[in-house]
Tab-separated table of C-alpha atoms in Angstrom:
chain	number	residue	atom	x	y	z
A	9	UNK	CA	138.944	147.885	83.584
A	10	UNK	CA	140.912	146.166	85.508
A	11	UNK	CA	140.058	144.925	88.339
A	12	UNK	CA	142.628	144.000	91.788
A	13	UNK	CA	142.357	140.350	93.479
A	14	UNK	CA	140.182	142.202	96.158
A	15	UNK	CA	137.846	142.667	93.713
A	16	UNK	CA	137.840	139.600	91.657
A	17	UNK	CA	136.117	136.850	93.944
A	18	UNK	CA	133.358	135.954	92.076
A	19	UNK	CA	130.252	134.102	94.417
A	20	UNK	CA	129.020	131.615	92.031
A	21	UNK	CA	125.468	129.744	94.030
A	22	UNK	CA	125.647	125.911	92.545
A	23	UNK	CA	121.991	123.488	92.969
A	24	UNK	CA	122.909	119.774	93.677
A	25	UNK	CA	120.081	117.520	94.555
A	26	UNK	CA	119.632	117.588	98.388
A	27	UNK	CA	122.145	120.246	98.811
A	28	UNK	CA	122.957	124.448	98.291
A	29	UNK	CA	126.446	125.071	98.318
A	30	UNK	CA	128.373	127.982	97.213
A	31	UNK	CA	132.037	128.658	96.025
A	32	UNK	CA	133.816	131.329	96.039
A	33	UNK	CA	135.949	131.561	93.089
A	34	UNK	CA	139.199	134.023	92.640
A	35	UNK	CA	139.118	134.468	89.363
A	36	UNK	CA	142.306	136.361	90.096
A	37	UNK	CA	144.184	132.769	89.478
A	38	UNK	CA	144.816	132.852	93.947
A	39	UNK	CA	142.840	129.891	94.160
A	40	UNK	CA	140.052	128.538	94.858
A	41	UNK	CA	137.642	127.956	98.319
A	42	UNK	CA	134.877	125.868	99.255
A	43	UNK	CA	131.680	126.267	101.997
A	44	UNK	CA	129.292	124.624	102.379
A	45	UNK	CA	125.413	127.099	103.231
A	46	UNK	CA	123.706	124.392	103.933
A	47	UNK	CA	124.019	121.103	103.228
A	48	UNK	CA	120.410	118.713	103.844
A	49	UNK	CA	122.749	116.182	106.176
A	50	UNK	CA	122.392	117.259	109.251
A	51	UNK	CA	119.010	115.961	109.404
A	52	UNK	CA	120.469	112.332	107.304
A	53	UNK	CA	116.466	112.074	106.182
A	54	UNK	CA	116.047	114.919	103.545
A	55	UNK	CA	116.906	113.019	100.110
A	56	UNK	CA	113.507	110.678	101.541
A	57	UNK	CA	112.023	112.707	102.670
A	58	UNK	CA	111.910	114.408	99.412
A	59	UNK	CA	111.221	109.936	97.734
A	60	UNK	CA	108.882	110.122	100.159
A	61	UNK	CA	107.230	113.726	99.636
A	62	UNK	CA	107.232	112.630	95.838
A	63	UNK	CA	105.172	109.251	96.890
A	64	UNK	CA	102.547	110.848	98.316
A	65	UNK	CA	101.718	113.439	95.803
A	66	UNK	CA	101.689	110.369	93.139
A	67	UNK	CA	105.115	111.851	91.215
A	68	UNK	CA	106.950	108.402	91.848
A	69	UNK	CA	105.132	105.297	90.622
A	70	UNK	CA	106.053	101.570	89.584
A	71	UNK	CA	108.306	101.691	92.509
A	72	UNK	CA	108.674	97.360	93.787
A	73	UNK	CA	110.711	98.262	97.113
A	74	UNK	CA	111.426	100.788	99.504
A	75	UNK	CA	114.817	102.233	98.640
A	76	UNK	CA	117.473	100.529	100.597
A	77	UNK	CA	118.385	103.825	101.938
A	78	UNK	CA	115.116	105.228	103.708
A	79	UNK	CA	114.333	102.011	105.602
A	80	UNK	CA	115.078	103.503	108.230
A	81	UNK	CA	113.315	106.547	107.368
A	82	UNK	CA	110.139	104.710	106.791
A	83	UNK	CA	110.231	103.213	109.383
A	84	UNK	CA	110.509	105.906	111.766
A	85	UNK	CA	108.495	108.099	110.097
A	86	UNK	CA	105.720	105.001	110.854
A	87	UNK	CA	106.542	104.407	114.261
A	88	UNK	CA	108.554	107.814	115.916
A	89	UNK	CA	105.250	109.482	115.991
A	90	UNK	CA	105.457	112.055	112.382
A	91	UNK	CA	103.270	109.767	110.357
A	92	UNK	CA	100.406	109.023	113.444
A	93	UNK	CA	100.619	113.630	112.757
A	94	UNK	CA	100.025	113.448	109.388
A	95	UNK	CA	97.206	111.076	108.905
A	96	UNK	CA	95.058	113.699	112.468
A	97	UNK	CA	95.672	116.169	109.468
A	98	UNK	CA	93.998	113.773	106.718
A	99	UNK	CA	91.428	113.410	108.952
A	100	UNK	CA	91.069	116.170	110.438
A	101	UNK	CA	90.481	117.212	106.691
A	102	UNK	CA	87.679	114.642	105.789
A	103	UNK	CA	85.673	115.476	109.514
A	104	UNK	CA	85.396	119.223	108.172
A	105	UNK	CA	83.726	117.405	105.239
A	106	UNK	CA	81.935	115.311	106.285
A	107	UNK	CA	80.257	118.037	108.919
A	108	UNK	CA	79.175	120.176	105.315
A	109	UNK	CA	77.556	116.928	103.270
A	110	UNK	CA	73.962	115.189	105.158
A	111	UNK	CA	72.463	112.141	103.891
A	112	UNK	CA	69.771	111.670	101.898
A	113	UNK	CA	66.604	109.880	103.684
A	114	UNK	CA	66.815	107.129	100.670
A	115	UNK	CA	69.655	105.849	101.944
A	116	UNK	CA	71.645	106.081	98.803
A	117	UNK	CA	74.685	108.397	100.473
A	118	UNK	CA	77.715	106.175	99.841
A	119	UNK	CA	81.237	106.884	101.673
A	120	UNK	CA	83.609	104.609	99.897
A	121	UNK	CA	86.291	103.209	102.320
A	122	UNK	CA	89.958	101.226	101.885
A	123	UNK	CA	90.717	98.026	104.071
A	124	UNK	CA	94.355	97.259	104.414
A	125	UNK	CA	96.489	100.276	106.599
A	126	UNK	CA	93.172	102.453	105.951
A	127	UNK	CA	91.217	100.777	108.051
A	128	UNK	CA	92.970	98.275	108.546
A	129	UNK	CA	96.922	98.863	109.572
A	130	UNK	CA	99.738	96.476	108.024
A	131	UNK	CA	102.590	97.997	109.550
A	132	UNK	CA	103.860	94.760	111.225
A	133	UNK	CA	104.012	92.565	108.471
A	134	UNK	CA	106.342	95.310	106.687
A	135	UNK	CA	108.501	96.580	109.030
A	136	UNK	CA	109.371	92.589	109.341
A	137	UNK	CA	110.076	92.065	105.734
A	138	UNK	CA	111.750	94.776	106.120
A	139	UNK	CA	109.342	96.554	103.161
A	140	UNK	CA	110.783	94.659	100.111
A	141	UNK	CA	108.470	93.317	97.817
A	142	UNK	CA	105.204	92.221	97.766
A	143	UNK	CA	104.882	89.353	98.824
A	144	UNK	CA	101.443	87.590	97.395
A	145	UNK	CA	101.707	84.827	98.954
A	146	UNK	CA	103.466	85.501	102.430
A	147	UNK	CA	101.010	88.662	102.528
A	148	UNK	CA	98.117	86.090	102.342
A	149	UNK	CA	99.542	84.237	105.456
A	150	UNK	CA	99.914	87.482	107.396
A	151	UNK	CA	96.506	88.715	106.336
A	152	UNK	CA	95.380	85.213	107.612
A	153	UNK	CA	95.622	85.207	110.934
A	154	UNK	CA	93.395	87.710	111.210
A	155	UNK	CA	95.896	89.899	113.528
A	156	UNK	CA	96.314	93.113	111.665
A	157	UNK	CA	95.655	96.190	113.715
A	158	UNK	CA	92.412	98.503	113.422
A	159	UNK	CA	94.002	101.986	112.549
A	160	UNK	CA	91.669	104.562	115.073
A	161	UNK	CA	90.898	107.914	113.583
A	162	UNK	CA	89.830	105.543	110.767
A	163	UNK	CA	87.114	103.473	113.076
A	164	UNK	CA	86.265	107.200	114.865
A	165	UNK	CA	85.050	108.120	110.912
A	166	UNK	CA	83.626	105.236	109.760
A	167	UNK	CA	81.834	105.016	113.584
A	168	UNK	CA	80.505	108.950	112.964
A	169	UNK	CA	79.287	107.942	109.207
A	170	UNK	CA	77.618	105.599	109.890
A	171	UNK	CA	75.551	107.970	112.869
A	172	UNK	CA	74.447	110.698	110.212
A	173	UNK	CA	73.074	108.248	108.473
A	174	UNK	CA	76.171	107.314	105.208
A	175	UNK	CA	76.160	103.836	104.435
A	176	UNK	CA	79.685	103.295	104.190
A	177	UNK	CA	81.373	99.989	102.139
A	178	UNK	CA	83.943	98.568	102.908
A	179	UNK	CA	87.047	98.141	99.671
A	180	UNK	CA	89.701	96.449	98.997
A	181	UNK	CA	91.714	94.754	96.388
A	182	UNK	CA	91.693	91.176	99.173
A	183	UNK	CA	91.170	88.498	97.561
A	184	UNK	CA	88.266	86.825	98.149
A	185	UNK	CA	88.049	83.501	97.883
A	186	UNK	CA	90.875	82.994	100.290
A	187	UNK	CA	91.043	86.027	102.714
A	188	UNK	CA	86.873	86.659	103.350
A	189	UNK	CA	86.098	85.627	106.241
A	190	UNK	CA	89.169	86.066	108.094
A	191	UNK	CA	88.867	89.844	106.789
A	192	UNK	CA	85.191	90.217	108.481
A	193	UNK	CA	86.861	88.929	111.524
A	194	UNK	CA	89.863	91.145	110.828
A	195	UNK	CA	87.086	94.126	110.647
A	196	UNK	CA	84.447	93.307	112.961
A	197	UNK	CA	87.104	93.054	115.702
A	198	UNK	CA	88.737	95.887	115.578
A	199	UNK	CA	86.050	97.689	115.840
A	200	UNK	CA	84.404	97.839	111.898
A	201	UNK	CA	80.322	96.885	113.161
A	202	UNK	CA	77.377	97.392	110.416
A	203	UNK	CA	79.525	98.547	107.380
A	204	UNK	CA	76.748	98.184	104.816
A	205	UNK	CA	79.295	96.172	102.070
A	206	UNK	CA	82.627	93.993	102.311
A	207	UNK	CA	83.766	94.065	99.090
A	208	UNK	CA	86.312	92.296	97.852
A	209	UNK	CA	88.556	91.370	93.977
A	210	UNK	CA	86.360	87.549	92.140
A	211	UNK	CA	88.185	84.837	90.143
A	212	UNK	CA	86.824	87.528	87.301
A	213	UNK	CA	88.380	89.960	88.333
A	214	UNK	CA	92.330	88.539	89.603
A	215	UNK	CA	94.561	89.723	87.253
A	216	UNK	CA	93.819	93.083	86.535
A	217	UNK	CA	95.227	95.903	88.125
A	218	UNK	CA	93.372	98.230	91.818
A	219	UNK	CA	92.156	100.761	90.310
A	220	UNK	CA	90.621	98.936	87.407
A	221	UNK	CA	88.944	96.560	90.288
A	222	UNK	CA	88.137	99.918	92.563
A	223	UNK	CA	86.672	101.333	88.988
A	224	UNK	CA	84.570	98.324	88.091
A	225	UNK	CA	82.965	98.371	92.401
A	226	UNK	CA	82.498	101.454	92.269
A	227	UNK	CA	80.767	102.336	88.886
A	228	UNK	CA	78.171	99.187	89.536
A	229	UNK	CA	77.488	100.849	93.091
A	230	UNK	CA	76.745	103.885	90.752
A	231	UNK	CA	75.835	102.233	87.730
A	232	UNK	CA	73.285	99.861	89.222
A	233	UNK	CA	72.560	100.613	92.006
A	234	UNK	CA	71.864	104.265	92.634
A	235	UNK	CA	74.267	105.347	94.937
A	236	UNK	CA	76.401	108.663	95.732
A	237	UNK	CA	79.483	108.700	96.368
A	238	UNK	CA	79.944	111.454	99.035
A	239	UNK	CA	83.452	110.373	99.687
A	240	UNK	CA	86.354	108.245	99.870
A	241	UNK	CA	89.756	107.187	101.313
A	242	UNK	CA	92.524	105.026	100.239
A	243	UNK	CA	95.477	104.498	101.252
A	244	UNK	CA	96.727	104.854	97.323
A	245	UNK	CA	96.133	106.923	94.276
A	246	UNK	CA	94.700	103.605	93.098
A	247	UNK	CA	91.805	103.350	95.221
A	248	UNK	CA	91.243	107.008	94.140
A	249	UNK	CA	91.767	107.571	90.675
A	250	UNK	CA	89.153	106.314	87.609
A	251	UNK	CA	85.592	106.040	87.333
A	252	UNK	CA	83.809	107.290	90.348
A	253	UNK	CA	85.790	107.579	92.604
A	254	UNK	CA	83.617	110.591	94.722
A	255	UNK	CA	82.412	114.526	95.116
A	256	UNK	CA	86.111	113.977	97.863
A	257	UNK	CA	88.866	111.550	97.772
A	258	UNK	CA	90.965	111.484	100.461
A	259	UNK	CA	94.553	110.084	100.543
A	260	UNK	CA	96.183	108.758	103.817
A	261	UNK	CA	100.340	108.857	104.558
A	262	UNK	CA	101.615	104.838	102.957
A	263	UNK	CA	105.255	104.757	101.745
A	264	UNK	CA	105.363	101.137	102.838
A	265	UNK	CA	104.493	100.174	99.791
A	266	UNK	CA	102.948	100.920	95.935
A	267	UNK	CA	99.883	99.561	94.274
A	268	UNK	CA	99.072	100.676	90.867
């Protein structure tokens, strides 16, 4: 069967990263025309949005810095409202779960809360660094100031848990010998008062991953002290994976850095 030029046009859809392009081919030899159906560049941040979703889904691992093209995107995400909305959505889910659980009279029902970018925000520090690679010396200088603002939504959760009779443990990968005093003072100044215990990294756990260290601490609470971990909240997947993570885990958004 013969085809005329009018009937020989074939539409192809080509899928490229973050783009869908329709290409009309004139197989009769009259030329090629291409027209973009949809381009994520209308937003300009679609590639960085995809990267952030991979981070939150724990599909992107081992990254040391925010990709250079996404620094402005991450700054905007953290400071222009979307982070706050996402955090509120997470905390709504936490609150709904808290409403369904009760603390037993034996005082052994516990929650674990991470500190950095869970209870206390380091946004000012990372923004000043252009979200660069983790620098232990620079972070120690920042943390020693005790100037990390509290995160109000997490403080509200903290207060609710205490009111319901849960024991709240604050578990941090910060170095105990050098940062214990300034950390406890910072927490208290931001309203985190009356927690059961502040657990930080002792010398024997230096050099170990956060996941290994925190697993060991939770195991100790459960196996040696008899606590039941009813919930666990953190901004890193390493806060929420490993042994004895708890009955429910809740991930707070954080595209600023990755902790293994």
